[in-house]
Amino acid sequence: MDFKRNIIITGGAGFIGSHVVRLFVNKYPAYRIINVDSLTYAGNLANLTDIEQAPNYVFEKADICDFERILSIYTQYNVDGVIHLAAESHVDRSIKDPFTFAQTNVMGTLSMLQAAKAHWNGEYTDKLFYHISTDEVYGTLEFDGTFFTEETSYDPHSPYSASKASSDHFVRAFHDTFGMPIIVTNCSNNYGPYQFPEKLIPLFINNIRHGKSLPVYGAGENVRDWLYVVDHARAIDVIFHQGKVADTYNIGGFNEWKNIDLIKVIIKTVDRLLGKEEGASLGLITYVTDRAGHDLRYAIDSTKLKNELGWEPSLQFEEGIEKTVAWYLDNQAWMDNVTSGGYQEYYEKMYK
Ligand code: NAD
Ligand code: DAU
């Protein structure tokens, strides 16, 4: 079957990537979607069971750092578009093991770019390398009502954000030096189904369910700007199709929460949905040593994306967090499979 487009989505077995794969596979049956993922601890093919049999979906287990293998995938599928999400994504892990972050996020992105350059061989008509980045590359804000815009200078603080900033620079360098059509987007904190339970929201929902303590870093005063993951996937769709080449867009929902306030909303919602007395789990809050170099506040100004491409979040936070808590409580089997490590056998069972 001939496909209208052949698009690699890297990191498609991860949290955000699985939502992007799902959206593209369902919305664009004329596109072939090639999910390239090495299945690290964060990759879980059970995130994609609903679309894995679709005729326009292919999974390729591959490490983005393996240039030869990546180039062979570009050639095999005659790839014309890349949406690059694969990365090491957890700040706490980057503090313990920065080498892996430099390897995957910097060298892996460079390998994806070099392979695209080799495959496209200077013929860039209707081609696009779309790189997914984060608001953390901009550094941190004070409690002064300012926002990160597309003009904010990069000032990363963690090994994670330093590695993402470096990869963003390589992507832009491939445009400026070789003329490769690229787009970079910087998104705020995502939340929703299928997030690995090392991140605040799924970790805390699961801990509340099991009556385990909730480790709040520092005084819980840090602020994050939360966006429902499906709205991020919708933004990626709009930008992939209508974004201006060589441009940058910030993605966010103007939805800032102090960690401790967010945690209290989560506790209230989980307790209510489990039929417990309101606030019954407040006692699980445990203040622990702060994260090293903990950025105080992130806040994204996504006005450009709204004005130029018409994208806005579809969900209010109250609705999004209710849906998210309900999803994790209703999908305890998914969570148990992740926490037990059982999910890592899925590939062997399904693809071998
Ligand atoms: P995740 O950790 O849930 O998933 C990462 C995926 O990449 C996993 O499936 C993993 O197996 C895969 N991967 C890792 N190393 C690989 C390698 N060497 N080769 C191939 N695949 C590899 O991450 P996420 O939270 O879904 O984030 C996806 C992207 O979005 C990342 O680039 C991240 O920086 C960015 N981002 C995340 C957020 C957020 O709130 N989670 C916000 C803004 C931007
Ligand atoms: O801003 C976008 C970024 O958001 C993405 O680029 C990252 O990939 C993603 O992991 C996320 O980074 P954060 O560090 O903000 O997310 P995390 O869920 O780890 O933490 C959210 C906040 O909660 C942060 O201020 C640290 C705090 N925290 C986190 C954990 C895991 C706690 O207080 N306790 C915890 O146990």
Coordinates of C-alpha atoms and ligand atoms in Angstrom, one line a residue:
M1 CA 0.0 0.0 0.0
D2 CA 1.3 3.5 -0.9
F3 CA 1.1 6.0 1.9
K4 CA 0.7 9.7 1.4
R5 CA 3.4 10.4 4.0
N6 CA 5.8 8.2 6.0
I7 CA 6.4 9.7 9.4
I8 CA 8.8 8.6 12.1
I9 CA 7.6 9.3 15.7
T10 CA 10.5 8.6 18.1
G11 CA 9.7 7.8 21.7
G12 CA 6.2 6.6 20.7
A13 CA 6.1 4.0 23.5
G14 CA 6.5 6.7 26.1
F15 CA 4.0 9.0 27.8
I16 CA 3.6 11.9 25.3
G17 CA 4.8 9.9 22.3
S18 CA 2.0 7.3 22.8
H19 CA -0.6 10.0 22.6
V20 CA 0.9 11.5 19.5
V21 CA 1.1 8.1 17.8
R22 CA -2.5 7.4 18.7
L23 CA -3.7 10.7 17.4
F24 CA -1.8 10.5 14.1
V25 CA -2.7 6.8 13.4
N26 CA -6.4 7.4 14.0
K27 CA -6.7 10.8 12.3
Y28 CA -4.5 10.2 9.3
P29 CA -5.1 6.7 7.8
A30 CA -3.2 7.8 4.7
Y31 CA 0.0 8.3 6.7
R32 CA 2.2 5.5 7.7
I33 CA 3.4 6.1 11.3
I34 CA 6.6 4.5 12.2
N35 CA 7.1 4.4 16.0
V36 CA 10.9 4.2 16.7
D37 CA 11.6 3.4 20.3
S38 CA 14.3 1.4 22.1
L39 CA 12.0 0.6 25.0
T40 CA 14.0 1.9 27.9
Y41 CA 12.4 1.6 31.4
A42 CA 10.1 4.5 30.2
G43 CA 8.9 2.7 27.0
N44 CA 5.7 0.7 27.4
L45 CA 4.0 -0.8 24.3
A46 CA 1.0 -1.5 26.4
N47 CA 0.3 2.2 26.1
L48 CA -0.6 1.5 22.4
T49 CA -2.7 -1.7 22.5
D50 CA -5.7 0.1 21.0
I51 CA -3.8 1.0 17.7
E52 CA -1.1 -1.6 17.4
Q53 CA -3.0 -3.6 14.7
A54 CA -3.8 -0.5 12.6
P55 CA -2.6 -1.0 9.0
N56 CA -0.9 2.4 9.0
Y57 CA 1.2 1.7 12.2
V58 CA 4.6 0.1 12.4
F59 CA 6.8 -0.4 15.4
E60 CA 10.6 -0.5 15.1
K61 CA 12.6 -1.3 18.2
A62 CA 15.7 0.9 17.7
D63 CA 18.1 3.1 19.6
I64 CA 18.2 6.6 18.2
C65 CA 21.9 6.7 19.0
D66 CA 22.5 3.9 16.5
F67 CA 23.1 6.0 13.3
E68 CA 23.3 3.0 10.9
R69 CA 20.1 1.5 12.2
I70 CA 18.2 4.8 12.1
L71 CA 19.4 5.5 8.6
S72 CA 18.2 2.1 7.5
I73 CA 14.8 2.9 8.9
Y74 CA 14.6 6.2 7.0
T75 CA 15.5 4.4 3.8
Q76 CA 13.3 1.4 4.3
Y77 CA 10.2 3.5 4.8
N78 CA 11.3 6.5 2.6
V79 CA 10.6 8.8 5.6
D80 CA 9.6 12.4 4.8
G81 CA 8.7 13.6 8.3
V82 CA 10.1 13.2 11.8
I83 CA 8.5 14.0 15.1
H84 CA 11.3 13.5 17.6
L85 CA 10.2 12.9 21.2
A86 CA 12.6 10.1 22.3
A87 CA 14.6 11.3 25.3
E88 CA 15.5 10.6 28.9
S89 CA 12.9 12.8 30.5
H90 CA 13.2 12.7 34.3
V91 CA 15.1 15.4 36.1
D92 CA 15.9 13.4 39.2
R93 CA 17.5 10.6 37.1
S94 CA 19.6 13.3 35.3
I95 CA 21.0 14.4 38.6
K96 CA 22.1 10.8 39.4
D97 CA 23.2 9.8 35.8
P98 CA 23.9 12.8 33.5
F99 CA 26.0 10.7 31.0
T100 CA 22.9 8.8 29.9
F101 CA 21.1 12.1 29.3
A102 CA 23.9 13.5 27.2
Q103 CA 24.1 10.3 25.2
T104 CA 20.4 9.9 24.5
N105 CA 19.3 13.5 24.3
V106 CA 22.3 15.1 22.6
M107 CA 24.0 12.3 20.7
G108 CA 20.7 10.6 19.9
T109 CA 19.2 13.8 18.5
L110 CA 22.4 14.3 16.4
S111 CA 22.1 10.8 15.1
M112 CA 18.5 11.4 14.1
L113 CA 19.5 14.7 12.3
Q114 CA 22.5 13.2 10.5
A115 CA 20.5 10.3 9.3
A116 CA 17.7 12.7 8.0
K117 CA 20.4 14.7 6.3
A118 CA 21.9 11.6 4.7
H119 CA 18.5 10.2 3.6
W120 CA 17.1 13.5 2.3
N121 CA 20.4 14.3 0.6
G122 CA 19.7 18.0 0.1
E123 CA 16.2 17.5 -1.3
Y124 CA 14.1 19.1 1.4
T125 CA 10.8 19.8 -0.4
D126 CA 7.9 18.6 1.8
K127 CA 10.3 17.3 4.4
L128 CA 10.2 18.3 8.1
F129 CA 12.3 17.4 11.2
Y130 CA 10.1 18.5 14.2
H131 CA 11.9 18.4 17.6
I132 CA 9.9 18.3 20.8
S133 CA 11.5 20.3 23.6
T134 CA 10.6 21.6 27.0
D135 CA 10.1 24.9 28.9
E136 CA 12.9 23.8 31.3
V137 CA 15.5 25.0 28.8
Y138 CA 14.5 28.6 29.6
G139 CA 15.6 28.2 33.3
T140 CA 13.5 29.5 36.1
L141 CA 11.2 32.4 36.9
E142 CA 10.6 34.4 40.1
F143 CA 7.0 34.9 41.5
D144 CA 6.7 38.1 39.4
G145 CA 4.1 37.3 36.9
T146 CA 6.6 37.0 34.0
F147 CA 6.4 34.2 31.4
F148 CA 8.8 32.3 29.1
T149 CA 8.3 33.5 25.6
E150 CA 9.9 32.3 22.4
E151 CA 12.4 35.1 22.8
T152 CA 13.5 34.1 26.3
S153 CA 17.2 33.2 26.4
Y154 CA 18.2 29.6 27.2
D155 CA 19.4 29.2 30.8
P156 CA 19.1 25.5 31.7
H157 CA 20.0 24.3 35.3
S158 CA 19.6 20.6 35.5
P159 CA 21.6 18.0 33.5
Y160 CA 18.2 17.1 31.9
S161 CA 17.4 20.6 30.7
A162 CA 21.1 21.2 29.7
S163 CA 20.9 18.1 27.5
K164 CA 17.6 19.3 26.0
A165 CA 18.9 22.8 25.3
S166 CA 22.0 21.3 23.6
S167 CA 19.7 19.1 21.4
D168 CA 17.6 22.2 20.5
H169 CA 20.8 24.0 19.4
F170 CA 21.8 21.1 17.2
V171 CA 18.4 21.0 15.5
R172 CA 18.6 24.8 14.7
A173 CA 22.2 24.4 13.6
F174 CA 21.0 21.8 11.0
H175 CA 18.7 24.4 9.6
D176 CA 21.2 27.2 9.6
T177 CA 24.1 25.1 8.2
F178 CA 22.4 22.6 5.9
G179 CA 19.0 24.2 5.2
M180 CA 17.1 21.3 6.8
P181 CA 13.5 22.2 7.4
I182 CA 13.0 22.1 11.2
I183 CA 10.6 23.2 13.9
V184 CA 11.2 23.3 17.7
T185 CA 8.5 23.5 20.3
N186 CA 8.9 24.0 24.0
C187 CA 6.0 22.7 26.1
S188 CA 5.2 23.0 29.8
N189 CA 4.5 20.1 32.2
N190 CA 2.2 17.4 30.8
Y191 CA -0.2 15.3 32.8
G192 CA -2.7 12.6 31.8
P193 CA -3.0 8.8 31.2
Y194 CA 0.1 6.6 30.6
Q195 CA 2.7 8.7 32.5
F196 CA 5.4 6.7 34.1
P197 CA 4.9 6.8 37.9
E198 CA 8.2 8.4 38.7
K199 CA 6.6 11.8 37.8
L200 CA 4.7 13.7 40.4
I201 CA 1.1 13.2 39.5
P202 CA 0.9 9.4 38.7
L203 CA 3.4 8.7 41.6
F204 CA 1.2 10.5 44.1
I205 CA -2.1 9.1 42.8
N206 CA -0.7 5.6 43.2
N207 CA 0.8 6.3 46.6
I208 CA -2.5 7.7 47.9
R209 CA -4.2 4.6 46.7
H210 CA -1.8 2.4 48.6
G211 CA -1.6 4.6 51.7
K212 CA 2.1 5.4 51.1
S213 CA 3.8 8.6 52.0
L214 CA 3.9 11.5 49.5
P215 CA 7.4 12.9 49.3
V216 CA 7.1 16.7 48.7
Y217 CA 10.4 18.3 47.8
G218 CA 11.5 21.3 49.9
A219 CA 8.5 23.4 51.1
G220 CA 6.3 22.4 48.1
E221 CA 6.4 26.1 47.0
N222 CA 7.7 25.4 43.4
V223 CA 5.3 26.2 40.6
R224 CA 4.7 24.2 37.5
D225 CA 2.4 25.0 34.5
W226 CA 0.3 22.0 33.7
L227 CA -1.1 20.9 30.3
Y228 CA -3.3 17.9 29.5
V229 CA -1.2 15.6 27.4
V230 CA -3.9 15.2 24.6
D231 CA -3.8 19.0 24.2
H232 CA 0.0 18.8 23.7
A233 CA -0.6 16.1 21.0
R234 CA -3.2 18.3 19.4
A235 CA -0.7 21.2 19.3
I236 CA 1.9 18.9 17.8
D237 CA -0.6 18.0 15.0
V238 CA -1.4 21.6 14.2
I239 CA 2.3 22.7 14.3
F240 CA 3.5 19.7 12.2
H241 CA 1.0 20.6 9.5
Q242 CA 0.8 24.4 9.7
G243 CA 3.9 25.6 11.6
K244 CA 6.4 27.8 9.9
V245 CA 9.7 26.1 9.0
A246 CA 12.6 27.2 11.2
D247 CA 10.3 28.7 13.8
T248 CA 9.7 28.0 17.5
Y249 CA 6.4 27.8 19.3
N250 CA 5.8 27.6 23.1
I251 CA 3.0 25.3 24.1
G252 CA 1.2 25.7 27.5
G253 CA -2.2 26.3 29.0
F254 CA -1.6 29.3 31.3
N255 CA -2.2 26.9 34.2
E256 CA 0.2 27.5 37.1
W257 CA 0.0 25.5 40.3
K258 CA 2.2 25.6 43.4
N259 CA 3.1 21.9 44.0
I260 CA 1.6 21.8 47.5
D261 CA -1.8 23.2 46.2
L262 CA -1.8 20.7 43.3
I263 CA -1.0 17.9 45.7
K264 CA -4.0 18.8 47.9
V265 CA -6.3 18.8 44.8
I266 CA -5.0 15.3 43.9
I267 CA -5.5 14.0 47.4
K268 CA -9.1 15.5 47.5
T269 CA -9.9 14.0 44.1
V270 CA -8.5 10.5 44.8
D271 CA -10.1 10.3 48.3
R272 CA -13.5 11.3 46.8
L273 CA -13.3 8.8 43.9
L274 CA -12.3 6.1 46.3
G275 CA -15.2 6.9 48.6
K276 CA -13.0 8.0 51.5
E277 CA -13.7 10.9 53.7
E278 CA -12.5 14.2 52.1
G279 CA -8.9 14.9 53.1
A280 CA -8.4 11.5 54.7
S281 CA -5.0 11.1 53.0
L282 CA -3.7 14.6 53.8
G283 CA -1.6 13.0 56.5
L284 CA 0.5 11.1 53.9
I285 CA 2.2 14.4 52.9
T286 CA 5.9 14.2 53.9
Y287 CA 8.3 17.0 53.3
V288 CA 11.6 15.7 52.2
T289 CA 15.0 17.1 51.1
D290 CA 14.7 19.4 48.1
R291 CA 15.7 18.4 44.6
A292 CA 19.2 19.8 43.9
G293 CA 19.0 22.9 41.7
H294 CA 15.2 22.8 41.9
D295 CA 13.8 25.4 39.5
L296 CA 11.3 27.7 41.3
R297 CA 8.7 28.5 38.7
Y298 CA 7.9 27.6 35.1
A299 CA 5.2 29.6 33.2
I300 CA 4.7 29.4 29.4
D301 CA 3.3 32.2 27.3
S302 CA 1.7 30.4 24.3
T303 CA 0.1 33.5 22.8
K304 CA 2.0 33.1 19.6
L305 CA 0.7 29.6 19.0
K306 CA -2.9 30.8 19.6
N307 CA -2.6 33.9 17.4
E308 CA -0.7 32.3 14.5
L309 CA -2.1 28.8 14.4
G310 CA -5.3 29.0 16.4
W311 CA -4.4 26.3 18.9
E312 CA -5.9 26.5 22.4
P313 CA -6.2 23.8 25.2
S314 CA -9.5 22.0 24.9
L315 CA -9.7 21.0 28.6
Q316 CA -10.0 23.1 31.7
F317 CA -7.7 21.9 34.5
E318 CA -10.5 20.8 36.8
E319 CA -11.9 18.5 34.1
G320 CA -8.4 17.2 33.1
I321 CA -7.3 16.3 36.6
E322 CA -10.6 14.6 37.3
K323 CA -10.2 12.5 34.1
T324 CA -6.6 11.7 35.0
V325 CA -7.2 10.6 38.5
A326 CA -10.2 8.5 37.3
W327 CA -8.0 6.9 34.6
Y328 CA -5.3 5.8 37.0
L329 CA -7.8 4.4 39.5
D330 CA -9.7 2.6 36.7
N331 CA -6.5 1.2 35.2
Q332 CA -4.8 -0.2 38.2
A333 CA -3.8 -3.2 36.1
W334 CA -1.7 -0.9 33.9
M335 CA -0.1 0.7 36.9
D336 CA 0.6 -2.7 38.6
N337 CA 2.1 -3.9 35.4
V338 CA 4.5 -0.9 35.4
T339 CA 5.4 -1.0 39.0
S340 CA 6.0 -4.8 38.9
G341 CA 8.2 -4.4 35.8
G342 CA 5.9 -6.8 33.9
Y343 CA 5.4 -4.3 31.1
Q344 CA 8.9 -4.9 29.9
E345 CA 7.9 -8.4 28.7
Y346 CA 5.2 -7.1 26.4
Y347 CA 7.6 -6.6 23.4
E348 CA 8.8 -10.2 23.6
K349 CA 5.3 -11.5 23.8
M350 CA 3.8 -9.4 21.0
Y351 CA 6.7 -8.9 18.5
K352 CA 9.0 -11.9 18.8
Ligands
NAD1 P1 9.0 9.4 28.6 O1 10.2 9.3 29.4 O2 7.7 9.0 29.1 O3 9.2 8.6 27.2 C1 10.5 8.6 26.5 C2 10.4 7.5 25.4 O4 11.7 7.6 24.7 C3 10.3 6.1 26.0 O5 9.4 5.4 25.3 C4 11.7 5.5 25.8 O6 11.7 4.1 25.6 C5 12.2 6.3 24.6 N1 13.6 6.4 24.5 C6 14.5 6.8 25.4 N2 15.8 6.7 25.0 C7 15.7 6.2 23.7 C8 16.7 5.9 22.8 N3 18.0 6.0 23.0 N4 16.3 5.4 21.6 C9 14.9 5.3 21.3 N5 14.0 5.5 22.2 C10 14.4 6.0 23.4 O7 9.0 10.9 28.1 P2 7.8 11.9 27.9 O8 7.5 12.5 29.2 O9 6.8 11.3 27.1 O10 8.6 13.1 27.0 C11 8.7 12.9 25.6 C12 9.4 14.1 25.1 O11 8.7 15.3 25.4 C13 10.8 14.3 25.6 O12 11.7 14.7 24.6 C14 10.7 15.4 26.7 O13 11.9 16.1 26.9 C15 9.6 16.2 26.1 N6 8.7 17.0 27.1 C16 8.1 16.3 28.1 C17 7.3 17.0 29.0 C18 6.6 16.3 30.1 O14 5.9 17.0 30.9 N7 6.6 15.0 30.2 C19 7.0 18.4 28.8 C20 7.7 19.0 27.7 C21 8.5 18.3 26.9
DAU2 O1 8.4 21.4 32.4 C1 8.4 20.3 31.5 C2 9.1 19.2 32.2 O2 8.2 18.7 33.2 C3 9.5 18.1 31.3 O3 10.5 18.6 30.4 C4 10.1 16.9 32.0 O4 10.4 15.8 31.1 C5 9.0 16.4 33.0 O5 9.5 15.3 33.8 C6 8.6 17.5 33.9 O6 9.7 17.9 34.8 P1 9.4 18.2 36.4 O7 10.7 18.0 37.1 O8 8.7 19.5 36.5 O9 8.3 17.1 36.7 P2 8.2 16.1 38.0 O10 6.9 15.4 37.8 O11 9.4 15.3 38.2 O12 8.1 17.1 39.2 C7 7.0 18.1 39.2 C8 7.3 19.0 40.5 O13 7.0 18.2 41.6 C9 8.7 19.5 40.6 O14 8.7 20.8 41.2 C10 9.3 18.5 41.6 C11 8.2 18.1 42.5 N1 8.2 16.7 43.0 C12 8.4 15.7 42.1 C13 8.4 14.4 42.5 C14 8.6 13.2 41.6 C15 8.0 16.4 44.3 O15 7.8 17.4 45.1 N2 8.0 15.1 44.8 C16 8.3 14.1 43.9 O16 8.3 12.9 44.4

